[in-house]
mmCIF file of C-alpha atoms in Angstrom:
data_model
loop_
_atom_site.group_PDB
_atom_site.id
_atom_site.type_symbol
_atom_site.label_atom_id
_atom_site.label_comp_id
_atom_site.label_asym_id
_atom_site.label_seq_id
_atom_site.Cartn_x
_atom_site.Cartn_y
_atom_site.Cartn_z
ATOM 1 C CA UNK A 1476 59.173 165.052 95.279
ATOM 2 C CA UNK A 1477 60.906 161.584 95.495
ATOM 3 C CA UNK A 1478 60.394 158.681 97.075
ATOM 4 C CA UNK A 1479 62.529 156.592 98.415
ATOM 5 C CA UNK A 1480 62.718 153.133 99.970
ATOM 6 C CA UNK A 1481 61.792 153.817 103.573
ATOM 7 C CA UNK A 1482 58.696 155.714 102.090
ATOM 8 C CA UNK A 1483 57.602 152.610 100.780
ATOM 9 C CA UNK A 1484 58.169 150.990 103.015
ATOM 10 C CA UNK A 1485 56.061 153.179 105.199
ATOM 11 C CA UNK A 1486 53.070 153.304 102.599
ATOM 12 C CA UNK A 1487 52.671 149.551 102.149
ATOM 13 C CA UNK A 1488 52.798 148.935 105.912
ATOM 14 C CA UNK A 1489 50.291 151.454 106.882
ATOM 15 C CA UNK A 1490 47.804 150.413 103.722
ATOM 16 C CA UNK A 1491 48.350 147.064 104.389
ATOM 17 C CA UNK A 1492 48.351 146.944 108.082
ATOM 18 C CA UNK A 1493 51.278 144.932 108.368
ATOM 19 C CA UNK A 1494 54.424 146.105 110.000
ATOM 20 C CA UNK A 1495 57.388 147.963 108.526
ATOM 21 C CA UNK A 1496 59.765 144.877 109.243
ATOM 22 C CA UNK A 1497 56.875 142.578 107.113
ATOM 23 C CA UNK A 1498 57.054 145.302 104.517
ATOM 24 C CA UNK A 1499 60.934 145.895 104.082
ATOM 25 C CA UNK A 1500 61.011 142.244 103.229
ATOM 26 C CA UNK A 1501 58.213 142.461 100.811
ATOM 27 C CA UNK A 1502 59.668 145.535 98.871
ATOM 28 C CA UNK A 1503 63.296 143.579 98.718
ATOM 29 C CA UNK A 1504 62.109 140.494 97.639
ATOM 30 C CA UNK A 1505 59.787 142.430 94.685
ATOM 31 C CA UNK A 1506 63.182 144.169 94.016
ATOM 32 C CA UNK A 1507 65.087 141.150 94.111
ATOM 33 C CA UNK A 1508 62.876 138.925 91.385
ATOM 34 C CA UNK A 1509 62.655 141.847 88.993
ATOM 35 C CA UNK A 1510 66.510 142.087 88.928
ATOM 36 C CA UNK A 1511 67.227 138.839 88.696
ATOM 37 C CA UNK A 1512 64.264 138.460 86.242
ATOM 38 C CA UNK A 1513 65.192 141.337 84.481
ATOM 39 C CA UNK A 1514 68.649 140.514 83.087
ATOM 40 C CA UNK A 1515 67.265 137.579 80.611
ATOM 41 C CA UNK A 1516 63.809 138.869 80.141
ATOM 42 C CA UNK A 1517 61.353 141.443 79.956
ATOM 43 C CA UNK A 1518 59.366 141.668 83.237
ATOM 44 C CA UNK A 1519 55.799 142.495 82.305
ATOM 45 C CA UNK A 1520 53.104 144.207 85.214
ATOM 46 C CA UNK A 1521 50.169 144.079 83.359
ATOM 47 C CA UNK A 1522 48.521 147.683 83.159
ATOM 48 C CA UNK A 1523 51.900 148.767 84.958
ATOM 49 C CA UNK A 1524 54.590 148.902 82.402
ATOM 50 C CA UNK A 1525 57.745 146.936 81.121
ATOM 51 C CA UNK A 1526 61.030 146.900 83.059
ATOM 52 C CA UNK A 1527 63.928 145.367 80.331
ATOM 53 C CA UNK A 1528 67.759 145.356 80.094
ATOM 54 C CA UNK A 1529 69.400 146.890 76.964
ATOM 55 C CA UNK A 1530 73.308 147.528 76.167
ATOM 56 C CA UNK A 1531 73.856 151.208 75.073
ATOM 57 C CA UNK A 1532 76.800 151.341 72.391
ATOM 58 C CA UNK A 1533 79.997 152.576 73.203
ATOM 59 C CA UNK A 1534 80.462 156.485 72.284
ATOM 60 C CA UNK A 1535 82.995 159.114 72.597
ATOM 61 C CA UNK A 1536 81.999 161.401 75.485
ATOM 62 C CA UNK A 1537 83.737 164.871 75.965
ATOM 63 C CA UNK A 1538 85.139 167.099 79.241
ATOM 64 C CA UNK A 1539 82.728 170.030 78.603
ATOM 65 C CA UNK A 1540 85.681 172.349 80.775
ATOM 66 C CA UNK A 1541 89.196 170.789 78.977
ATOM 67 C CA UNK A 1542 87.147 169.991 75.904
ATOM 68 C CA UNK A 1543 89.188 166.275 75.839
ATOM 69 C CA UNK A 1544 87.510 162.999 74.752
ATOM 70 C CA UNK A 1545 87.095 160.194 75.925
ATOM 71 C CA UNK A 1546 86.117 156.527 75.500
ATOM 72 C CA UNK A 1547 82.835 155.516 77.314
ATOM 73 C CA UNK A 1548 82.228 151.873 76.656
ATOM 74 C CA UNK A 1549 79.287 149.515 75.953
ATOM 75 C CA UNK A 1550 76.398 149.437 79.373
ATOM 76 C CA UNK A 1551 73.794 147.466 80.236
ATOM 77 C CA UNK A 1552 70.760 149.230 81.405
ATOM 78 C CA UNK A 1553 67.559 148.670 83.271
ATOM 79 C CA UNK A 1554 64.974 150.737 81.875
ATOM 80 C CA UNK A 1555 61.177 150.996 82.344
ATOM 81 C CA UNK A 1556 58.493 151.677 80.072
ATOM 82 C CA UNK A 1557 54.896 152.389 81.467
ATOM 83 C CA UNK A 1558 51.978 151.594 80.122
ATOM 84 C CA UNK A 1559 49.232 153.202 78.697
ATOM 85 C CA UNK A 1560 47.373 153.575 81.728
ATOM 86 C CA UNK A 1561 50.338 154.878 83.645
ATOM 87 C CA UNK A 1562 51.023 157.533 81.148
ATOM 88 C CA UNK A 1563 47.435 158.431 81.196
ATOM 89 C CA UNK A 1564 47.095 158.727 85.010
ATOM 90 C CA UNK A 1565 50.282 160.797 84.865
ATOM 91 C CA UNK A 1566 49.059 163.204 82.508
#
């Protein structure tokens, strides 16, 4: 199952008891900060996780079909790491 933005959206206006309008602005603004955050530093949630930006190297990928290679250059990611409590709830 995934869950998308107007889920949210729906779950933190309903728990909150505030409406969906309130909420959507809430969930951008959150997703806003930990972007712009997130390119220059780690952004910690304590007993959450980490979200951080790393550059993968370039590589040579390959056309599993034609077989050819190909180039893929240098990214920048944003990647999360839970926590320890996350992983535990999980599993």
């Amino acid at each position: 199952m995934s869950l998308g933005k107007k889920d949210i959206v729906k779950n933190i206006s309903t728990k909150a008891n505030i409406s969906n309008d309130n909420s959507k602005k809430l969930l951008n603004k959150f997703l806003e900060i930990l972007l712009s955050k997130g390119k220059s530093h780690n952004v910690k949630i304590s007993k959450f996780g980490v979200f951080y930006n790393h550059i993968t190297p370039k590589r040579v990928g390959r056309n599993p079909k034609t077989k050819e290679e190909f180039l893929i250059p240098k990214r920048n990611k944003f990647s999360f790491s839970p926590s320890n409590k996350v992983k535990d709830y999980i599993n």
